[in-house]
PDB file of C-alpha atoms and ligand atoms in Angstrom:
ATOM      1  CA  UNK A  13       4.969  10.677 -15.058  1.00 80.00           C
ATOM      2  CA  UNK A  14       7.863   8.473 -14.124  1.00 85.00           C
ATOM      3  CA  UNK A  15      10.179   9.565 -11.354  1.00 95.00           C
ATOM      4  CA  UNK A  16      13.724   8.297 -11.210  1.00 97.00           C
ATOM      5  CA  UNK A  17      16.486   9.512  -8.927  1.00 98.00           C
ATOM      6  CA  UNK A  18      19.004   7.063 -10.398  1.00 98.00           C
ATOM      7  CA  UNK A  19      22.657   8.099  -9.937  1.00 98.00           C
ATOM      8  CA  UNK A  20      21.682  10.846  -7.480  1.00 98.00           C
ATOM      9  CA  UNK A  21      22.919  11.093  -3.910  1.00 98.00           C
ATOM     10  CA  UNK A  22      20.565  12.133  -1.117  1.00 99.00           C
ATOM     11  CA  UNK A  23      21.333  13.028   2.479  1.00 99.00           C
ATOM     12  CA  UNK A  24      18.463  12.856   4.978  1.00 99.00           C
ATOM     13  CA  UNK A  25      18.987  14.239   8.472  1.00 99.00           C
ATOM     14  CA  UNK A  26      17.141  12.722  11.419  1.00 98.00           C
ATOM     15  CA  UNK A  27      16.451   9.583   9.401  1.00 98.00           C
ATOM     16  CA  UNK A  28      16.493   7.015  12.216  1.00 98.00           C
ATOM     17  CA  UNK A  29      12.746   7.502  12.759  1.00 97.00           C
ATOM     18  CA  UNK A  30       9.487   8.994  11.516  1.00 97.00           C
ATOM     19  CA  UNK A  31       9.362  11.219   8.451  1.00 98.00           C
ATOM     20  CA  UNK A  32      13.121  11.084   7.853  1.00 98.00           C
ATOM     21  CA  UNK A  33      13.183   7.285   7.821  1.00 98.00           C
ATOM     22  CA  UNK A  34      10.161   7.124   5.504  1.00 98.00           C
ATOM     23  CA  UNK A  35      11.664   9.686   3.145  1.00 98.00           C
ATOM     24  CA  UNK A  36      15.069   7.974   3.094  1.00 98.00           C
ATOM     25  CA  UNK A  37      13.437   4.690   2.147  1.00 98.00           C
ATOM     26  CA  UNK A  38      11.320   6.324  -0.568  1.00 98.00           C
ATOM     27  CA  UNK A  39      14.319   8.189  -2.026  1.00 98.00           C
ATOM     28  CA  UNK A  40      16.223   4.892  -2.164  1.00 98.00           C
ATOM     29  CA  UNK A  41      13.254   3.177  -3.852  1.00 98.00           C
ATOM     30  CA  UNK A  42      13.364   5.935  -6.491  1.00 98.00           C
ATOM     31  CA  UNK A  43      17.012   5.040  -7.135  1.00 98.00           C
ATOM     32  CA  UNK A  44      19.040   7.517  -5.056  1.00 98.00           C
ATOM     33  CA  UNK A  45      22.007   6.507  -2.924  1.00 98.00           C
ATOM     34  CA  UNK A  46      21.020   7.625   0.564  1.00 99.00           C
ATOM     35  CA  UNK A  47      22.871   8.788   3.648  1.00 99.00           C
ATOM     36  CA  UNK A  48      20.766   7.992   6.695  1.00 98.00           C
ATOM     37  CA  UNK A  49      21.823  10.525   9.312  1.00 99.00           C
ATOM     38  CA  UNK A  50      21.062   9.916  12.973  1.00 98.00           C
ATOM     39  CA  UNK A  51      22.073  11.621  16.181  1.00 98.00           C
ATOM     40  CA  UNK A  52      21.579   9.153  19.028  1.00 97.00           C
ATOM     41  CA  UNK A  53      19.790   6.085  17.653  1.00 96.00           C
ATOM     42  CA  UNK A  54      22.355   4.132  15.641  1.00 98.00           C
ATOM     43  CA  UNK A  55      20.478   0.848  15.622  1.00 98.00           C
ATOM     44  CA  UNK A  56      17.351   1.848  13.622  1.00 98.00           C
ATOM     45  CA  UNK A  57      19.487   3.952  11.248  1.00 98.00           C
ATOM     46  CA  UNK A  58      21.874   1.038  10.597  1.00 98.00           C
ATOM     47  CA  UNK A  59      18.891  -1.311  10.160  1.00 98.00           C
ATOM     48  CA  UNK A  60      17.297   1.051   7.604  1.00 98.00           C
ATOM     49  CA  UNK A  61      20.551   1.394   5.653  1.00 98.00           C
ATOM     50  CA  UNK A  62      20.952  -2.392   5.702  1.00 98.00           C
ATOM     51  CA  UNK A  63      17.367  -2.883   4.455  1.00 98.00           C
ATOM     52  CA  UNK A  64      17.981  -0.467   1.568  1.00 98.00           C
ATOM     53  CA  UNK A  65      21.177  -2.328   0.627  1.00 98.00           C
ATOM     54  CA  UNK A  66      19.397  -5.710   0.824  1.00 98.00           C
ATOM     55  CA  UNK A  67      16.816  -4.350  -1.627  1.00 97.00           C
ATOM     56  CA  UNK A  68      19.602  -3.518  -4.080  1.00 98.00           C
ATOM     57  CA  UNK A  69      20.035   0.148  -3.152  1.00 98.00           C
ATOM     58  CA  UNK A  70      22.964   2.125  -1.811  1.00 98.00           C
ATOM     59  CA  UNK A  71      22.862   3.495   1.731  1.00 98.00           C
ATOM     60  CA  UNK A  72      25.104   4.452   4.605  1.00 98.00           C
ATOM     61  CA  UNK A  73      24.125   5.384   8.171  1.00 98.00           C
ATOM     62  CA  UNK A  74      26.154   8.282   9.575  1.00 98.00           C
ATOM     63  CA  UNK A  75      26.055   9.880  13.012  1.00 98.00           C
ATOM     64  CA  UNK A  76      26.032  13.676  13.399  1.00 99.00           C
ATOM     65  CA  UNK A  77      24.347  16.194  15.641  1.00 98.00           C
ATOM     66  CA  UNK A  78      23.045  18.742  13.133  1.00 98.00           C
ATOM     67  CA  UNK A  79      23.350  21.600  15.621  1.00 98.00           C
ATOM     68  CA  UNK A  80      27.154  21.182  15.757  1.00 98.00           C
ATOM     69  CA  UNK A  81      29.096  22.817  12.925  1.00 98.00           C
ATOM     70  CA  UNK A  82      32.066  20.418  12.989  1.00 98.00           C
ATOM     71  CA  UNK A  83      29.780  17.370  12.960  1.00 98.00           C
ATOM     72  CA  UNK A  84      27.755  18.721  10.026  1.00 99.00           C
ATOM     73  CA  UNK A  85      30.944  19.415   8.080  1.00 98.00           C
ATOM     74  CA  UNK A  86      32.180  15.866   8.766  1.00 98.00           C
ATOM     75  CA  UNK A  87      28.787  14.410   7.751  1.00 99.00           C
ATOM     76  CA  UNK A  88      28.849  16.118   4.351  1.00 99.00           C
ATOM     77  CA  UNK A  89      32.527  15.273   3.798  1.00 98.00           C
ATOM     78  CA  UNK A  90      31.858  11.561   4.486  1.00 98.00           C
ATOM     79  CA  UNK A  91      28.817  11.639   2.190  1.00 98.00           C
ATOM     80  CA  UNK A  92      30.838  12.972  -0.733  1.00 98.00           C
ATOM     81  CA  UNK A  93      33.812  10.702   0.050  1.00 98.00           C
ATOM     82  CA  UNK A  94      31.507   7.671  -0.019  1.00 98.00           C
ATOM     83  CA  UNK A  95      29.167   8.439  -2.904  1.00 98.00           C
ATOM     84  CA  UNK A  96      31.186  11.003  -4.900  1.00 98.00           C
ATOM     85  CA  UNK A  97      28.630  13.836  -4.974  1.00 98.00           C
ATOM     86  CA  UNK A  98      25.514  15.282  -3.349  1.00 98.00           C
ATOM     87  CA  UNK A  99      22.301  16.068  -5.236  1.00 98.00           C
ATOM     88  CA  UNK A 100      19.534  16.172  -2.625  1.00 99.00           C
ATOM     89  CA  UNK A 101      19.409  17.381   0.982  1.00 99.00           C
ATOM     90  CA  UNK A 102      16.360  16.718   3.121  1.00 99.00           C
ATOM     91  CA  UNK A 103      16.987  18.842   6.231  1.00 99.00           C
ATOM     92  CA  UNK A 104      14.501  17.021   8.417  1.00 98.00           C
ATOM     93  CA  UNK A 105      15.883  16.827  11.976  1.00 98.00           C
ATOM     94  CA  UNK A 106      13.719  18.513  14.550  1.00 98.00           C
ATOM     95  CA  UNK A 107      12.502  18.273  18.109  1.00 97.00           C
ATOM     96  CA  UNK A 108      10.034  19.755  20.553  1.00 97.00           C
ATOM     97  CA  UNK A 109      10.587  20.911  24.149  1.00 98.00           C
ATOM     98  CA  UNK A 110       7.120  22.065  25.080  1.00 97.00           C
ATOM     99  CA  UNK A 111       6.200  24.440  27.900  1.00 98.00           C
ATOM    100  CA  UNK A 112       4.088  27.511  28.518  1.00 98.00           C
ATOM    101  CA  UNK A 113       6.251  30.522  27.728  1.00 98.00           C
ATOM    102  CA  UNK A 114       6.273  31.647  31.374  1.00 98.00           C
ATOM    103  CA  UNK A 115       7.786  28.283  32.345  1.00 98.00           C
ATOM    104  CA  UNK A 116      10.081  27.767  29.364  1.00 98.00           C
ATOM    105  CA  UNK A 117      13.742  27.452  30.282  1.00 98.00           C
ATOM    106  CA  UNK A 118      16.379  29.187  28.225  1.00 98.00           C
ATOM    107  CA  UNK A 119      18.012  25.785  27.731  1.00 98.00           C
ATOM    108  CA  UNK A 120      14.845  24.397  26.104  1.00 98.00           C
ATOM    109  CA  UNK A 121      14.419  27.529  23.981  1.00 98.00           C
ATOM    110  CA  UNK A 122      18.027  27.320  22.808  1.00 98.00           C
ATOM    111  CA  UNK A 123      18.007  23.588  22.118  1.00 98.00           C
ATOM    112  CA  UNK A 124      14.934  23.795  19.878  1.00 98.00           C
ATOM    113  CA  UNK A 125      16.335  26.763  17.944  1.00 98.00           C
ATOM    114  CA  UNK A 126      19.756  25.147  17.639  1.00 98.00           C
ATOM    115  CA  UNK A 127      18.432  21.902  16.170  1.00 98.00           C
ATOM    116  CA  UNK A 128      15.376  23.107  14.232  1.00 98.00           C
ATOM    117  CA  UNK A 129      16.827  26.328  12.822  1.00 98.00           C
ATOM    118  CA  UNK A 130      20.614  26.473  13.175  1.00 99.00           C
ATOM    119  CA  UNK A 131      20.812  22.799  12.196  1.00 98.00           C
ATOM    120  CA  UNK A 132      18.886  23.522   8.993  1.00 98.00           C
ATOM    121  CA  UNK A 133      21.115  26.519   8.247  1.00 99.00           C
ATOM    122  CA  UNK A 134      24.310  24.493   8.783  1.00 99.00           C
ATOM    123  CA  UNK A 135      23.090  21.644   6.579  1.00 99.00           C
ATOM    124  CA  UNK A 136      21.795  23.960   3.840  1.00 99.00           C
ATOM    125  CA  UNK A 137      25.096  25.854   3.820  1.00 99.00           C
ATOM    126  CA  UNK A 138      27.123  22.650   3.553  1.00 99.00           C
ATOM    127  CA  UNK A 139      24.869  21.400   0.737  1.00 99.00           C
ATOM    128  CA  UNK A 140      25.117  24.689  -1.192  1.00 99.00           C
ATOM    129  CA  UNK A 141      28.905  24.675  -0.912  1.00 98.00           C
ATOM    130  CA  UNK A 142      29.012  21.144  -2.285  1.00 98.00           C
ATOM    131  CA  UNK A 143      26.536  21.877  -5.129  1.00 98.00           C
ATOM    132  CA  UNK A 144      28.606  24.887  -6.197  1.00 98.00           C
ATOM    133  CA  UNK A 145      31.902  22.992  -5.898  1.00 98.00           C
ATOM    134  CA  UNK A 146      30.768  19.981  -7.931  1.00 98.00           C
ATOM    135  CA  UNK A 147      28.983  22.042 -10.616  1.00 97.00           C
ATOM    136  CA  UNK A 148      26.064  20.952 -12.810  1.00 97.00           C
ATOM    137  CA  UNK A 149      25.354  17.227 -13.264  1.00 97.00           C
ATOM    138  CA  UNK A 150      22.841  17.393 -16.158  1.00 97.00           C
ATOM    139  CA  UNK A 151      22.979  13.634 -16.715  1.00 97.00           C
ATOM    140  CA  UNK A 152      21.276  13.136 -13.307  1.00 97.00           C
ATOM    141  CA  UNK A 153      19.086  16.240 -12.871  1.00 98.00           C
ATOM    142  CA  UNK A 154      18.166  19.565 -14.463  1.00 98.00           C
ATOM    143  CA  UNK A 155      18.895  21.283 -11.128  1.00 98.00           C
ATOM    144  CA  UNK A 156      22.401  21.736  -9.794  1.00 98.00           C
ATOM    145  CA  UNK A 157      21.172  20.479  -6.424  1.00 98.00           C
ATOM    146  CA  UNK A 158      17.971  20.393  -4.413  1.00 98.00           C
ATOM    147  CA  UNK A 159      17.324  21.325  -0.806  1.00 99.00           C
ATOM    148  CA  UNK A 160      14.108  20.445   0.986  1.00 99.00           C
ATOM    149  CA  UNK A 161      13.585  21.931   4.441  1.00 99.00           C
ATOM    150  CA  UNK A 162      11.195  20.145   6.802  1.00 98.00           C
ATOM    151  CA  UNK A 163       9.006  22.822   8.284  1.00 98.00           C
ATOM    152  CA  UNK A 164       5.523  22.461   9.848  1.00 98.00           C
ATOM    153  CA  UNK A 165       2.032  23.923   9.649  1.00 98.00           C
ATOM    154  CA  UNK A 166       3.273  25.838  12.689  1.00 98.00           C
ATOM    155  CA  UNK A 167       5.320  28.084  10.439  1.00 98.00           C
ATOM    156  CA  UNK A 168       1.857  29.595   9.869  1.00 98.00           C
ATOM    157  CA  UNK A 169      -0.418  28.536  12.743  1.00 97.00           C
ATOM    158  CA  UNK A 170       0.521  29.920  16.179  1.00 97.00           C
ATOM    159  CA  UNK A 171       0.906  27.192  18.805  1.00 97.00           C
ATOM    160  CA  UNK A 172       0.388  28.017  22.469  1.00 98.00           C
ATOM    161  CA  UNK A 173       2.705  26.059  24.723  1.00 98.00           C
ATOM    162  CA  UNK A 174       5.165  25.536  21.861  1.00 98.00           C
ATOM    163  CA  UNK A 175       6.546  29.050  21.266  1.00 98.00           C
ATOM    164  CA  UNK A 176      10.100  27.772  20.700  1.00 98.00           C
ATOM    165  CA  UNK A 177       8.962  25.200  18.124  1.00 98.00           C
ATOM    166  CA  UNK A 178       6.619  27.583  16.272  1.00 98.00           C
ATOM    167  CA  UNK A 179       9.307  30.293  16.235  1.00 98.00           C
ATOM    168  CA  UNK A 180      11.826  27.835  14.776  1.00 99.00           C
ATOM    169  CA  UNK A 181       9.434  26.761  12.026  1.00 98.00           C
ATOM    170  CA  UNK A 182       8.343  30.330  11.249  1.00 98.00           C
ATOM    171  CA  UNK A 183      12.009  31.139  10.776  1.00 98.00           C
ATOM    172  CA  UNK A 184      12.461  28.183   8.414  1.00 98.00           C
ATOM    173  CA  UNK A 185      10.058  29.860   5.999  1.00 98.00           C
ATOM    174  CA  UNK A 186      12.231  32.954   5.602  1.00 98.00           C
ATOM    175  CA  UNK A 187      15.457  30.966   5.770  1.00 98.00           C
ATOM    176  CA  UNK A 188      14.222  28.794   2.893  1.00 99.00           C
ATOM    177  CA  UNK A 189      12.857  31.674   0.788  1.00 98.00           C
ATOM    178  CA  UNK A 190      15.939  33.840   1.329  1.00 99.00           C
ATOM    179  CA  UNK A 191      18.260  31.024   0.269  1.00 99.00           C
ATOM    180  CA  UNK A 192      15.991  30.270  -2.699  1.00 98.00           C
ATOM    181  CA  UNK A 193      16.153  33.903  -3.823  1.00 98.00           C
ATOM    182  CA  UNK A 194      19.943  33.847  -3.407  1.00 98.00           C
ATOM    183  CA  UNK A 195      20.773  30.674  -5.348  1.00 98.00           C
ATOM    184  CA  UNK A 196      17.956  30.291  -7.886  1.00 98.00           C
ATOM    185  CA  UNK A 197      20.200  31.807 -10.565  1.00 97.00           C
ATOM    186  CA  UNK A 198      22.734  29.047  -9.979  1.00 97.00           C
ATOM    187  CA  UNK A 199      20.195  26.352 -10.838  1.00 97.00           C
ATOM    188  CA  UNK A 200      19.846  25.189  -7.244  1.00 98.00           C
ATOM    189  CA  UNK A 201      16.277  24.496  -6.120  1.00 98.00           C
ATOM    190  CA  UNK A 202      15.192  25.177  -2.537  1.00 99.00           C
ATOM    191  CA  UNK A 203      11.759  24.350  -1.115  1.00 99.00           C
ATOM    192  CA  UNK A 204      10.073  23.263   2.102  1.00 99.00           C
ATOM    193  CA  UNK A 205       7.436  20.827   3.224  1.00 99.00           C
ATOM    194  CA  UNK A 206       5.052  21.789   6.009  1.00 98.00           C
ATOM    195  CA  UNK A 207       3.414  18.680   7.425  1.00 98.00           C
ATOM    196  CA  UNK A 208       0.277  18.823   9.526  1.00 98.00           C
ATOM    197  CA  UNK A 209      -0.321  16.026  12.034  1.00 96.00           C
ATOM    198  CA  UNK A 210       1.486  12.937  10.832  1.00 97.00           C
ATOM    199  CA  UNK A 211       1.658   9.873  13.071  1.00 92.00           C
ATOM    200  CA  UNK A 212       5.260   9.697  14.337  1.00 91.00           C
ATOM    201  CA  UNK A 213       7.171   9.660  17.642  1.00 84.00           C
ATOM    202  CA  UNK A 214       7.289  13.459  17.840  1.00 82.00           C
ATOM    203  CA  UNK A 215       3.523  13.764  18.429  1.00 86.00           C
ATOM    204  CA  UNK A 216       2.444  10.458  19.983  1.00 85.00           C
ATOM    205  CA  UNK A 217       0.981  12.327  23.006  1.00 84.00           C
ATOM    206  CA  UNK A 218      -1.416  14.323  20.839  1.00 85.00           C
ATOM    207  CA  UNK A 219      -2.385  11.852  18.114  1.00 86.00           C
ATOM    208  CA  UNK A 220      -3.790   9.126  20.368  1.00 87.00           C
ATOM    209  CA  UNK A 221      -6.911   8.713  22.557  1.00 88.00           C
ATOM    210  CA  UNK A 222      -9.156  11.659  23.379  1.00 89.00           C
ATOM    211  CA  UNK A 223      -6.525  14.214  22.297  1.00 89.00           C
ATOM    212  CA  UNK A 224      -6.276  12.397  18.983  1.00 89.00           C
ATOM    213  CA  UNK A 225     -10.056  12.694  18.496  1.00 90.00           C
ATOM    214  CA  UNK A 226      -9.944  16.455  19.211  1.00 90.00           C
ATOM    215  CA  UNK A 227      -7.045  16.797  16.792  1.00 92.00           C
ATOM    216  CA  UNK A 228      -9.149  15.263  14.009  1.00 94.00           C
ATOM    217  CA  UNK A 229     -11.576  18.188  14.334  1.00 93.00           C
ATOM    218  CA  UNK A 230      -8.733  20.434  13.147  1.00 94.00           C
ATOM    219  CA  UNK A 231      -8.237  18.399   9.965  1.00 96.00           C
ATOM    220  CA  UNK A 232     -10.859  18.907   7.224  1.00 97.00           C
ATOM    221  CA  UNK A 233      -9.961  15.579   5.617  1.00 97.00           C
ATOM    222  CA  UNK A 234     -10.719  13.874   8.936  1.00 95.00           C
ATOM    223  CA  UNK A 235      -7.614  11.724   9.144  1.00 95.00           C
ATOM    224  CA  UNK A 236      -4.084  11.938  10.449  1.00 96.00           C
ATOM    225  CA  UNK A 237      -1.320  11.969   7.875  1.00 97.00           C
ATOM    226  CA  UNK A 238       0.831   8.924   7.157  1.00 96.00           C
ATOM    227  CA  UNK A 239       4.609   8.930   6.816  1.00 98.00           C
ATOM    228  CA  UNK A 240       4.112   7.886   3.176  1.00 98.00           C
ATOM    229  CA  UNK A 241       2.105  11.078   2.475  1.00 98.00           C
ATOM    230  CA  UNK A 242       5.262  13.067   3.216  1.00 98.00           C
ATOM    231  CA  UNK A 243       7.701  10.596   1.639  1.00 98.00           C
ATOM    232  CA  UNK A 244       5.821  10.756  -1.697  1.00 98.00           C
ATOM    233  CA  UNK A 245       6.104  14.550  -1.725  1.00 98.00           C
ATOM    234  CA  UNK A 246       9.807  14.463  -0.836  1.00 98.00           C
ATOM    235  CA  UNK A 247      10.550  12.213  -3.820  1.00 98.00           C
ATOM    236  CA  UNK A 248       8.521  14.441  -6.150  1.00 98.00           C
ATOM    237  CA  UNK A 249      10.115  17.664  -4.861  1.00 98.00           C
ATOM    238  CA  UNK A 250      13.566  16.100  -5.237  1.00 98.00           C
ATOM    239  CA  UNK A 251      12.871  15.077  -8.820  1.00 98.00           C
ATOM    240  CA  UNK A 252      12.813  16.912 -12.149  1.00 98.00           C
ATOM    241  CA  UNK A 253       9.017  16.428 -12.181  1.00 98.00           C
ATOM    242  CA  UNK A 254       8.923  19.517  -9.924  1.00 98.00           C
ATOM    243  CA  UNK A 255      11.730  21.382 -11.705  1.00 98.00           C
ATOM    244  CA  UNK A 256       9.865  24.718 -11.858  1.00 98.00           C
ATOM    245  CA  UNK A 257       8.975  24.634  -8.137  1.00 98.00           C
ATOM    246  CA  UNK A 258      11.337  26.920  -6.266  1.00 98.00           C
ATOM    247  CA  UNK A 259      11.020  28.886  -3.014  1.00 98.00           C
ATOM    248  CA  UNK A 260       7.703  27.248  -2.133  1.00 98.00           C
ATOM    249  CA  UNK A 261       6.390  25.592   0.992  1.00 98.00           C
ATOM    250  CA  UNK A 262       4.181  22.627   0.229  1.00 98.00           C
ATOM    251  CA  UNK A 263       1.594  22.175   3.000  1.00 98.00           C
ATOM    252  CA  UNK A 264       0.715  18.500   3.451  1.00 98.00           C
ATOM    253  CA  UNK A 265      -1.852  18.641   6.191  1.00 98.00           C
ATOM    254  CA  UNK A 266      -5.264  17.348   5.105  1.00 98.00           C
ATOM    255  CA  UNK A 267      -6.362  20.980   5.110  1.00 98.00           C
ATOM    256  CA  UNK A 268      -5.288  21.844   8.687  1.00 97.00           C
ATOM    257  CA  UNK A 269      -3.909  25.209   7.549  1.00 98.00           C
ATOM    258  CA  UNK A 270      -7.371  26.178   6.207  1.00 96.00           C
ATOM    259  CA  UNK A 271      -8.344  27.223   9.781  1.00 93.00           C
ATOM    260  CA  UNK A 272     -11.338  24.828   9.860  1.00 93.00           C
ATOM    261  CA  UNK A 273     -12.599  26.504  13.078  1.00 88.00           C
ATOM    262  CA  UNK A 274     -13.910  29.265  10.798  1.00 87.00           C
ATOM    263  CA  UNK A 275     -15.935  26.852   8.659  1.00 87.00           C
ATOM    264  CA  UNK A 276     -19.246  27.803  10.283  1.00 85.00           C
ATOM    265  CA  UNK A 277     -18.631  31.526  10.226  1.00 76.00           C
ATOM    266  CA  UNK A 278     -16.090  31.439  13.080  1.00 66.00           C
TER     267      UNK A 278
HETATM  268  P1  NAD B   6      10.806  12.167  14.962  1.00 73.87           P
HETATM  269  O1  NAD B   6      10.989  12.553  16.378  1.00 73.87           O
HETATM  270  O2  NAD B   6      10.569  10.733  14.644  1.00 73.87           O
HETATM  271  O3  NAD B   6      12.000  12.667  14.048  1.00 73.87           O
HETATM  272  C1  NAD B   6      12.877  13.714  14.374  1.00 73.87           C
HETATM  273  C2  NAD B   6      14.274  13.227  14.072  1.00 73.87           C
HETATM  274  O4  NAD B   6      15.208  14.279  14.303  1.00 73.87           O
HETATM  275  C3  NAD B   6      14.663  12.056  14.980  1.00 73.87           C
HETATM  276  O5  NAD B   6      15.168  10.998  14.187  1.00 73.87           O
HETATM  277  C4  NAD B   6      15.743  12.647  15.863  1.00 73.87           C
HETATM  278  O6  NAD B   6      16.701  11.704  16.273  1.00 73.87           O
HETATM  279  C5  NAD B   6      16.330  13.698  14.934  1.00 73.87           C
HETATM  280  N1  NAD B   6      17.119  14.683  15.673  1.00 73.87           N
HETATM  281  C6  NAD B   6      16.771  15.368  16.790  1.00 73.87           C
HETATM  282  N2  NAD B   6      17.792  16.123  17.200  1.00 73.87           N
HETATM  283  C7  NAD B   6      18.801  15.936  16.314  1.00 73.87           C
HETATM  284  C8  NAD B   6      20.116  16.444  16.201  1.00 73.87           C
HETATM  285  N3  NAD B   6      20.597  17.298  17.092  1.00 73.87           N
HETATM  286  N4  NAD B   6      20.881  16.029  15.148  1.00 73.87           N
HETATM  287  C9  NAD B   6      20.396  15.143  14.239  1.00 73.87           C
HETATM  288  N5  NAD B   6      19.158  14.633  14.312  1.00 73.87           N
HETATM  289  C10 NAD B   6      18.376  15.018  15.333  1.00 73.87           C
HETATM  290  O7  NAD B   6       9.580  13.043  14.436  1.00 73.87           O
HETATM  291  P2  NAD B   6       9.104  13.360  12.956  1.00 73.87           P
HETATM  292  O8  NAD B   6       7.659  13.618  13.046  1.00 73.87           O
HETATM  293  O9  NAD B   6       9.592  12.347  12.001  1.00 73.87           O
HETATM  294  O10 NAD B   6       9.813  14.765  12.683  1.00 73.87           O
HETATM  295  C11 NAD B   6      10.629  15.019  11.557  1.00 73.87           C
HETATM  296  C12 NAD B   6      10.501  16.490  11.172  1.00 73.87           C
HETATM  297  O11 NAD B   6       9.165  16.761  10.758  1.00 73.87           O
HETATM  298  C13 NAD B   6      10.790  17.480  12.308  1.00 73.87           C
HETATM  299  O12 NAD B   6      11.523  18.586  11.798  1.00 73.87           O
HETATM  300  C14 NAD B   6       9.404  17.916  12.739  1.00 73.87           C
HETATM  301  O13 NAD B   6       9.411  19.204  13.316  1.00 73.87           O
HETATM  302  C15 NAD B   6       8.675  17.894  11.411  1.00 73.87           C
HETATM  303  N6  NAD B   6       7.222  17.820  11.535  1.00 73.87           N
HETATM  304  C16 NAD B   6       6.608  16.684  11.948  1.00 73.87           C
HETATM  305  C17 NAD B   6       5.211  16.659  12.047  1.00 73.87           C
HETATM  306  C18 NAD B   6       4.453  15.437  12.462  1.00 73.87           C
HETATM  307  O14 NAD B   6       3.234  15.536  12.592  1.00 73.87           O
HETATM  308  N7  NAD B   6       5.071  14.304  12.672  1.00 73.87           N
HETATM  309  C19 NAD B   6       4.483  17.794  11.741  1.00 73.87           C
HETATM  310  C20 NAD B   6       5.160  18.942  11.334  1.00 73.87           C
HETATM  311  C21 NAD B   6       6.528  18.932  11.222  1.00 73.87           C
END
């Protein structure tokens, strides 16, 4: 199986770090022109875009806060202005504002929902509008556009102390499947990835030291995930190699969602 995303245009949100940066780089290696979206950290996003260009690829770093409608609209408009089309959206931006529910502020609840859920809705809507406007591009892909939502194992596994985050990811599941049901007939593919514990900035408190050791007990494969584990799946899900995959969440978690606590009869 050979995967090529030549002549395709991909937009990755939250690509200045972690999974977004890894996926943007992998999409570019597979031949896609890539928009590296960032919110606050211009420097690593610009450096990533520059590295892709130095390696012979096409990339542009663009600022936008995905929770703001006008900024999302401008981001997609600049993407199409620059590269002429859009074929792949990886709606990846996300954040955590952790607290026990009794202590959680409304501001922290709202911010997590606005970025993790509303941001994914705004980006998916903008991508769908562009896919429909530009029409099929059969010389680059069988699908008329592909959307990949970045979810989490916590769309399934409850997470005490993170009710806002788990609620946002649970909602991604039905957002993704509802959109998939709606647009499947138009040849647009919509899926999600649910990572387990992957070593990035978002979870550095829980993946290191004693907490990191305890975390490993929740992972049947006995290791944390790597950014490349997710990036490989993003490229595959964005490609025609997965053309019949639609409305599915791919769990990439070393088995974390198998509830390993029940292994010895609970
Ligand atoms: P990260 O903190 O490195 O990446 C999150 C990115 O989102 C950052 O680049 C951040 O700048 C960006 N972002 C935050 N608010 C934004 C906004 N308003 N507009 C645009 N961008 C914004 O962490 P990560 O692990 O790479 O997380 C990426 C995604 O993967 C998130 O949706 C996260 O929930 C999900 N995820 C990660 C893990 C993991 O173990 N790392 C597990 C499950 C799910």
